[in-house]
Coordinates of C-alpha atoms and ligand atoms in Angstrom, one line a residue:
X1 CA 30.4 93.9 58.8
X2 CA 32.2 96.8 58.6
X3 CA 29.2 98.8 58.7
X4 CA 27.8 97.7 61.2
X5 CA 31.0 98.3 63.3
X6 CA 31.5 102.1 62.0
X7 CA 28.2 102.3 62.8
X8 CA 28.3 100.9 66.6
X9 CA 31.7 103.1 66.8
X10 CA 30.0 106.2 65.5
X11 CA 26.9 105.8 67.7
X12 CA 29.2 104.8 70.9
X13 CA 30.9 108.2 70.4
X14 CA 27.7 110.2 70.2
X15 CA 26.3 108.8 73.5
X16 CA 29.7 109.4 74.8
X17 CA 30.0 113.1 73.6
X18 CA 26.5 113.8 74.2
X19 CA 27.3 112.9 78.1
X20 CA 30.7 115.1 78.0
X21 CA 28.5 118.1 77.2
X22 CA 25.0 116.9 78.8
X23 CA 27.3 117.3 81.9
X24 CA 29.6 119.9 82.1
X25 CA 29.1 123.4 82.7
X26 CA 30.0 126.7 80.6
X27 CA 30.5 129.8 82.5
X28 CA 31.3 132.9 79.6
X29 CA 32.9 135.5 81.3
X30 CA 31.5 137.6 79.2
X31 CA 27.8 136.9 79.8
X32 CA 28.5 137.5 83.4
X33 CA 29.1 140.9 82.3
X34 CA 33.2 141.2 81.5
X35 CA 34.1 143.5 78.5
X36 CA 36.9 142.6 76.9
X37 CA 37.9 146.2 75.4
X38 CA 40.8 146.1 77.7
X39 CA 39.4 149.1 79.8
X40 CA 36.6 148.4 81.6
X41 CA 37.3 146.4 84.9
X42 CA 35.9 142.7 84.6
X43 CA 37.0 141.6 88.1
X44 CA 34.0 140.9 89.7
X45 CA 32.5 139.0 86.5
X46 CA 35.7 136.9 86.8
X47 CA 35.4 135.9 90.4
X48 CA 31.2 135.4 89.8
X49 CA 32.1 132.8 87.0
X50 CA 34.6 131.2 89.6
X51 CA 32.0 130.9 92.3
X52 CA 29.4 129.6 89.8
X53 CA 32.2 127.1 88.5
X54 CA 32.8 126.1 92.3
X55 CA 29.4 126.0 93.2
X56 CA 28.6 123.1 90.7
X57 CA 29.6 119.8 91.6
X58 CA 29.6 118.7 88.1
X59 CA 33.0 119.7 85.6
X60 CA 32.7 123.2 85.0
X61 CA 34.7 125.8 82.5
X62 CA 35.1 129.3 83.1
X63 CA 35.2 130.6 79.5
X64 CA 37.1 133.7 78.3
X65 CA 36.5 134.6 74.9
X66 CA 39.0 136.6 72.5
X67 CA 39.9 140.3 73.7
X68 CA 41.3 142.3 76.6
X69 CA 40.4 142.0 79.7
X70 CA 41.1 144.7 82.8
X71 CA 41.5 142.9 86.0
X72 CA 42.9 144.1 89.2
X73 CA 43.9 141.6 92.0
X74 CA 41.8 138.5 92.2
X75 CA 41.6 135.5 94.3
X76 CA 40.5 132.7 93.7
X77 CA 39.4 130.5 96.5
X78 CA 38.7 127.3 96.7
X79 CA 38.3 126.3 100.3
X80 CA 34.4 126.0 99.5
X81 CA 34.4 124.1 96.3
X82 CA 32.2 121.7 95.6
X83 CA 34.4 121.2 92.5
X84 CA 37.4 119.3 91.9
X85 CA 37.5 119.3 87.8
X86 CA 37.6 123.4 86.9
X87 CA 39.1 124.2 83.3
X88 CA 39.3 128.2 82.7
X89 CA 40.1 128.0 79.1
X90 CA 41.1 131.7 77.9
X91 CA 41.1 132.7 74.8
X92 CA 41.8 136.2 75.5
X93 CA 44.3 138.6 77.2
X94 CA 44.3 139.3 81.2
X95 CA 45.6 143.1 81.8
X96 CA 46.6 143.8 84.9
X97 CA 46.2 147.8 85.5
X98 CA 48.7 150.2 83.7
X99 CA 49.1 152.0 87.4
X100 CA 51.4 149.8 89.5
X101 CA 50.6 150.9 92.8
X102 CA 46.9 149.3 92.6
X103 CA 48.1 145.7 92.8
X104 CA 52.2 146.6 93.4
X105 CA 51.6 145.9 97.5
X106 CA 48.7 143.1 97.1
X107 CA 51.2 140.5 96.8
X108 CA 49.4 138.2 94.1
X109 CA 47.7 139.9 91.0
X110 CA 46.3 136.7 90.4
X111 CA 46.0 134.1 93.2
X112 CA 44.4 130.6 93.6
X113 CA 44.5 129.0 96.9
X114 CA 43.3 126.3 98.7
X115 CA 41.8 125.0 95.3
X116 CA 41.9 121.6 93.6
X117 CA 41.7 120.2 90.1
X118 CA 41.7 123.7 88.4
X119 CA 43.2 123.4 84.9
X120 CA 44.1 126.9 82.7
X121 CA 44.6 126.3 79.4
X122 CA 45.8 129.1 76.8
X123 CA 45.8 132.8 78.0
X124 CA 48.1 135.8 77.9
X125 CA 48.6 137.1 81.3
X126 CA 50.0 141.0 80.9
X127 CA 51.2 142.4 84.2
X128 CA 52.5 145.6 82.6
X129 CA 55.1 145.8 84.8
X130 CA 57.4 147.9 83.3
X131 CA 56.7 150.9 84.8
X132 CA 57.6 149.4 87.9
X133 CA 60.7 148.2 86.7
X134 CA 61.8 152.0 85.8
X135 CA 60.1 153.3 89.2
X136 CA 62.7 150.6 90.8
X137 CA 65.6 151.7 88.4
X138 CA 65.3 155.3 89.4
X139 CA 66.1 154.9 93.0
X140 CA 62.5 156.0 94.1
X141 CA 60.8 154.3 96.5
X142 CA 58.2 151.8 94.8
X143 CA 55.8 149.5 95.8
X144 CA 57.6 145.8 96.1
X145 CA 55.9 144.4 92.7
X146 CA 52.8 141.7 92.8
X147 CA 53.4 137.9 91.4
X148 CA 51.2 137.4 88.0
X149 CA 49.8 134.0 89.0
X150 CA 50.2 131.9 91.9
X151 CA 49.0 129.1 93.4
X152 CA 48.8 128.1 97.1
X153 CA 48.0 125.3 98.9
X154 CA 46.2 123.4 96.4
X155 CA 46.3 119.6 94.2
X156 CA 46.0 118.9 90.7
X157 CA 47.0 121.5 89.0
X158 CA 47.5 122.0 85.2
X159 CA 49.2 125.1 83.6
X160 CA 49.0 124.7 79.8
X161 CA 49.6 126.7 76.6
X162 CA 49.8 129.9 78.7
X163 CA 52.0 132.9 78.2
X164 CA 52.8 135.1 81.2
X165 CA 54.5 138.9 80.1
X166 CA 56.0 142.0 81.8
X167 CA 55.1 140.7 85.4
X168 CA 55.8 143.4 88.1
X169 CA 57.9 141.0 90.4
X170 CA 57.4 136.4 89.8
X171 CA 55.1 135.5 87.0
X172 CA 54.1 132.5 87.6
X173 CA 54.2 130.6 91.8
X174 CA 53.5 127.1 93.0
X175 CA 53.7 127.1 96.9
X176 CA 52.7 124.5 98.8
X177 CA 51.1 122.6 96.0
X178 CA 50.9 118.7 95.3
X179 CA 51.1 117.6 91.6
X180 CA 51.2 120.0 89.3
X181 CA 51.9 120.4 85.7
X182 CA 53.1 123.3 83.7
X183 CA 53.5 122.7 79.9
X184 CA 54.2 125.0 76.7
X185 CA 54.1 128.2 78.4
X186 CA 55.9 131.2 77.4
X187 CA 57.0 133.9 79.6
X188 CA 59.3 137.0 78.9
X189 CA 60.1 140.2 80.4
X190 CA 63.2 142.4 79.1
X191 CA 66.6 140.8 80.6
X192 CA 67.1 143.7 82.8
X193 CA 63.6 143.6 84.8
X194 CA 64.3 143.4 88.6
X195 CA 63.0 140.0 90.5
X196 CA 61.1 138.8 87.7
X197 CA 61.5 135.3 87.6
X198 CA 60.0 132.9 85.3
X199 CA 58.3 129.9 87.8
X200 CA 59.5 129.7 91.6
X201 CA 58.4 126.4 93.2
X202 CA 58.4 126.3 96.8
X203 CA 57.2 123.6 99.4
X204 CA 55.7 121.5 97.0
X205 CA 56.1 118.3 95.9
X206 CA 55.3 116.5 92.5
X207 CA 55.6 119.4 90.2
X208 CA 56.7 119.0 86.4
X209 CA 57.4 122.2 84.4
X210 CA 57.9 121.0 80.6
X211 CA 58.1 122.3 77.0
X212 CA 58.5 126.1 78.2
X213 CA 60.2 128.9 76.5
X214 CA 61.1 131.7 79.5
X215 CA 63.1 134.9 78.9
X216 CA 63.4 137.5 81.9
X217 CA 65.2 139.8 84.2
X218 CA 65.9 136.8 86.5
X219 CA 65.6 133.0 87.5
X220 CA 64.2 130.7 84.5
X221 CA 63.1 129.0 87.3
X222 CA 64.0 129.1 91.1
X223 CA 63.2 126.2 93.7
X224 CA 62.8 127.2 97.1
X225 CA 62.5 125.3 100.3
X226 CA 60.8 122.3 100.7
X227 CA 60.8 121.3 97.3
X228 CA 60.7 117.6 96.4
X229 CA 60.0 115.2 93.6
X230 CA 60.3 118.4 91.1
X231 CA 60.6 117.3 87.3
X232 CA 62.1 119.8 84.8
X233 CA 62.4 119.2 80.8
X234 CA 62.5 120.9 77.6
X235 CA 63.1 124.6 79.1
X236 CA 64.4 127.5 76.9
X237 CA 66.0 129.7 79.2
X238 CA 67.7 132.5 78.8
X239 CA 67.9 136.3 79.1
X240 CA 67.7 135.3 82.5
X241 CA 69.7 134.1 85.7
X242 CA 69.5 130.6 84.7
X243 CA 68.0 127.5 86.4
X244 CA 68.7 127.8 90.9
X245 CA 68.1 125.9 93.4
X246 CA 68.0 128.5 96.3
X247 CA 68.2 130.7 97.1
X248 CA 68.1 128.6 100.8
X249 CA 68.9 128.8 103.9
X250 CA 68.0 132.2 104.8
X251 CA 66.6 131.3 107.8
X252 CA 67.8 129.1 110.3
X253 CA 64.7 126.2 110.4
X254 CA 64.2 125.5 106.6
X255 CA 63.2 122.1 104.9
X256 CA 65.4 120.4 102.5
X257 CA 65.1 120.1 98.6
X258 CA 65.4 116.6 97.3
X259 CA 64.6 114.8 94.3
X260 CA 65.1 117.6 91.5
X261 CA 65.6 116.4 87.7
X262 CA 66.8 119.1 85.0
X263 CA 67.1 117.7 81.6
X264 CA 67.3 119.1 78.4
X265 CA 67.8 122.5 78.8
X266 CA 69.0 125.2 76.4
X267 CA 70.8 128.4 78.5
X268 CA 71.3 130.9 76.3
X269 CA 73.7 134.3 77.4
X270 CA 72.2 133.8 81.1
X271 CA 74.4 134.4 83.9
X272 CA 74.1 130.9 85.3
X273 CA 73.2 127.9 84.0
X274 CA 72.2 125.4 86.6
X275 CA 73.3 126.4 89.9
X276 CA 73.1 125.8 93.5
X277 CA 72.9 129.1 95.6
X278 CA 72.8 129.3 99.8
X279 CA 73.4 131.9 102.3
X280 CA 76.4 131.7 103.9
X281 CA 74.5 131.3 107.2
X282 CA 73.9 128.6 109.5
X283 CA 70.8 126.5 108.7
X284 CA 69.1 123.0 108.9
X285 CA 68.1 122.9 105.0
X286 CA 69.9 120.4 102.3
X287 CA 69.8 119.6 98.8
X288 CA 70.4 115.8 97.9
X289 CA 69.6 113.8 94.8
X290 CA 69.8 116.1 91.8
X291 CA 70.2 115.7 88.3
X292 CA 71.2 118.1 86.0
X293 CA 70.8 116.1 82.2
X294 CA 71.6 117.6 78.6
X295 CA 72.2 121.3 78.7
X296 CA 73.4 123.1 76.3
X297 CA 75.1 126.5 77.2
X298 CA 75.5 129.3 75.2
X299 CA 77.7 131.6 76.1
X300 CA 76.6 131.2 80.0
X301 CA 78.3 133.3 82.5
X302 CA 78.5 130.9 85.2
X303 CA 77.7 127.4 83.6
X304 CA 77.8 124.8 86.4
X305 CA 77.3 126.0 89.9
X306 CA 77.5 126.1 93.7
X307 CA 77.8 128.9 95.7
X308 CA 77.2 128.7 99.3
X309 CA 78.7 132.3 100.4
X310 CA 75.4 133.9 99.1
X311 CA 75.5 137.3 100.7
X312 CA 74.5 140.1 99.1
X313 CA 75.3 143.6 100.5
X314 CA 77.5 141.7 102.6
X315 CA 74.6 141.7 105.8
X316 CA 73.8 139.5 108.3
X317 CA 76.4 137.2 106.7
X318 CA 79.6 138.0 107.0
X319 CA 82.0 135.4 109.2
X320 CA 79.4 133.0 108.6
X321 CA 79.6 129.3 106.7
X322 CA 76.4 128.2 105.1
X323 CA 75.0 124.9 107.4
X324 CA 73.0 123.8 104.0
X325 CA 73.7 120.1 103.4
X326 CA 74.5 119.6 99.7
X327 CA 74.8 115.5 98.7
X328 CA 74.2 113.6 95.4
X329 CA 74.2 116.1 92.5
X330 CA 74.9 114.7 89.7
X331 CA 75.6 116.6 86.0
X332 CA 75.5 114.3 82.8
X333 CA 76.2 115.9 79.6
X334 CA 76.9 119.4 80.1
X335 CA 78.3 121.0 77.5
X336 CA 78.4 124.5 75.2
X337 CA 80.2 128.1 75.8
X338 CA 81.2 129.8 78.9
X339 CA 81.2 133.9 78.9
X340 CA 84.0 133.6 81.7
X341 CA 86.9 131.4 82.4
X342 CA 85.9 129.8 85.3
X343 CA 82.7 127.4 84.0
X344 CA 82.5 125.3 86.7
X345 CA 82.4 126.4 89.8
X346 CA 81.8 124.3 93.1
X347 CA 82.3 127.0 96.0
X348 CA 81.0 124.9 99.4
X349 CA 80.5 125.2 103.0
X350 CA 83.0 124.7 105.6
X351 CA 80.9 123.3 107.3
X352 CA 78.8 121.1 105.4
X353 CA 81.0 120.4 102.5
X354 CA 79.5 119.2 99.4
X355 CA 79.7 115.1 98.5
X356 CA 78.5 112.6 96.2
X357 CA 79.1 115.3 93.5
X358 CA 79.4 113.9 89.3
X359 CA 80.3 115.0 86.5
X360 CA 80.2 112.6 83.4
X361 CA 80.6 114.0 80.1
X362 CA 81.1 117.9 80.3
X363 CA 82.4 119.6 77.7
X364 CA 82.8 123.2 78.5
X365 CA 85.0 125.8 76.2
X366 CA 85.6 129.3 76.9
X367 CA 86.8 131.3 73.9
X368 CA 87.3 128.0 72.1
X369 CA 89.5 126.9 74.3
X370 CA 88.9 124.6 77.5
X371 CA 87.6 126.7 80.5
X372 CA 88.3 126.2 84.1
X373 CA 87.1 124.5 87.1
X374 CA 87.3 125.8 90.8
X375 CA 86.6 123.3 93.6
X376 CA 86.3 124.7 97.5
X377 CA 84.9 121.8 100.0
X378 CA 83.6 119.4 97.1
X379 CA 83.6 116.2 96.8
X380 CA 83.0 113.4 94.4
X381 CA 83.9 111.8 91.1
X382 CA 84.3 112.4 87.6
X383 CA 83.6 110.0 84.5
X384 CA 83.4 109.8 80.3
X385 CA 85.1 113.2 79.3
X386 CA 85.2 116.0 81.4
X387 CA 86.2 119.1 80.4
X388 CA 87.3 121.7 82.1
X389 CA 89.6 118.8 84.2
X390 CA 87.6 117.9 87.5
X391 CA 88.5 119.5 90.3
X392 CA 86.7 117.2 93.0
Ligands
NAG401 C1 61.5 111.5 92.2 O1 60.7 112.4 91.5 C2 60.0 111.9 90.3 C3 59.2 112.9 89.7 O2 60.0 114.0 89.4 C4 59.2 110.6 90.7 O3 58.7 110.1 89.5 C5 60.1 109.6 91.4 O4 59.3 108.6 91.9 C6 60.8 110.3 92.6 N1 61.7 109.4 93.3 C7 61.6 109.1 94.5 C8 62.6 108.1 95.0 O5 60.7 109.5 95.3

């Protein structure tokens, strides 16, 4: 009896895997002619496996075997597919070319738009940005930096197991995208790297971003305008700029941000840890229903914050309050080390000023001793133990 069943089960699974791989398609990048001795430039074979991949209206994979791989920019387009189920599973290492100007003004090194299902799985993406950073650093003028990977306008999106270093300017984009999913990647780039933010998410809705370890010269990860339904969890952050919502309201028409969940986040010597950042301009945008959950600071500059007098160089600013609505943010279980007195800092608009703000449970110390709270145009409650004393 048992037999038979193992038997049934084993034969079931056969017929089963036998269909997986009777129907979906390999595409090697490296039998359509890619070399991966880091020097020879494997662009086009990249872009023929993605047309072959999105020719086929059965599951393909794009296949990138162990090794280096040149690639200047490349974009992949989708707006012909006859595919929605494309895994690029990559072994290897992308390199972006070691002269910055060839992809510093392209915008994108690596773009996909207009695409849907596309999963990457594994990968090193090397931007070798830092001889941009140092062309920035010495006052010279410089191209503005190209994002490592982004995509645009596009569903069903997986980003898994993939490690993103040294990107010229973002590494990693989602704008205007519906459900996507970034898990265990990796990013870094040194602390003091200019505009190098880990993942920006922008007019999208339905994104989750877990399990991810991100070290760099700004944002962890920044959320931009038009951002709903976003899901954070299990982030390492830190050297960075922290977790932001915002910058916003730059410009006058902008869409709100709603529906953001941050839990279980580890900050470590950032200079914020979950923060709320708008121009001090007049604008149409908000932020309502947030949740900042179990984060952990270590020595954080600026632990808890809102700061609506975002200004910098003091231009086209000045005199001005900040018409971003901010409603229903809510932090549970803060708690950890502040590098500076003031660890919670609620700095709002005029205005607009912020409501429906809660706090339950912080525990914030600075030098071992309980740090400070500021409060400017906030309101709200306080519950369980919080620490520094609310100041809403
Ligand atoms: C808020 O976003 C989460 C995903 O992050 C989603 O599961 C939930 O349904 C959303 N809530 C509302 C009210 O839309």
């Amino acid at each position: 009896m048992v037999n038979t069943k193992s038997f049934l089960l084993v034969a079931f699974l056969f017929i089963f895997f036998d269909k997986i791989v009777a129907t979906a398609v390999t595409y090697n990048v490296v039998n359509l002619g890619a070399k991966p001795d880091g020097k020879t430039d494997s662009t086009k074979s990249f872009l023929s496996a993605w047309a072959a991949a999105c020719g086929s209206a059965q599951p393909a994979t794009i296949f990138v075997p162990p090794g280096s791989y040149l690639l200047g920019k490349a974009s992949f387009d989708g707006g012909q597919c006859k595919n929605s189920a494309i895994t690029i599973r990559i072994d290897g290492t992308l390199l972006a070319p070691s002269d910055y100007s060839v992809i510093g003004n392209a915008g994108n090194w690596l773009i996909f738009e207009h695409v849907n299902g596309v999963s990457i799985y594994g990968g090193t993406l090397d931007a070798q940005g830092t001889g941009l950073w140092a062309c920035k650093s010495s006052g010279e003028s410089c191209p503005t930096g190209a994002t490592t990977l982004e995509f645009s306008n596009s569903n069903n999106i997986m980003i898994s197991g993939l490690r993103s270093i040294n990107s010229q300017m973002f590494h990693v984009v989602i704008n205007s995208c519906q459900n996507v999913k970034v898990q265990e990647v990796k990013i870094s780039a040194s602390g003091k790297s200019p505009n190098t933010d880990g993942i920006h998410v922008q007019q999208s809705s339905s994104v989750t971003i877990l399990n991810s370890r991100i070290a760099t010269g700004d944002d962890c990860i920044s959320i931009g305008p038009g951002t709903t339904n976003l899901w954070i969890e299990n982030i390492a952050c830190g050297p960075g700029h922290g977790i932001s919502i915002g910058s916003l309201g730059k410009e006058m028409q902008e869409d709100g941000v709603q529906n953001v969940t941050v839990k279980t986040v580890t900050f470590m010597g950032t200079e914020n840890g979950v923060r709320i950042k708008t121009w001090g301009r007049p604008s149409n945008g908000f932020v309502r229903g947030v949740l900042f959950q179990h984060a952990t600071m270590i020595n954080v500059q600026n632990p808890v914050l809102i700061d609506q007098n975002y200004c910098p160089g003091n231009e086209n600013c000045p005199g001005q309050v900040s018409g971003v609505k901010i409603s229903d943010v809510a932090y549970e279980d803060i708690h950890g080390s502040s590098a500076t007195e003031v660890a919670v800092k609620f700095d709002c608009s005029k205005m607009h000023p912020c409501s429906g703000i809660t706090l339950e449970d912080v525990k914030l110390t600075y030098r071992n001793q309980p740090a400070q709270a500021s409060c400017v145009n906030a309101g709200g409650t306080s519950s369980g133990l919080v620490q520094p004393t609310s100041c809403l």
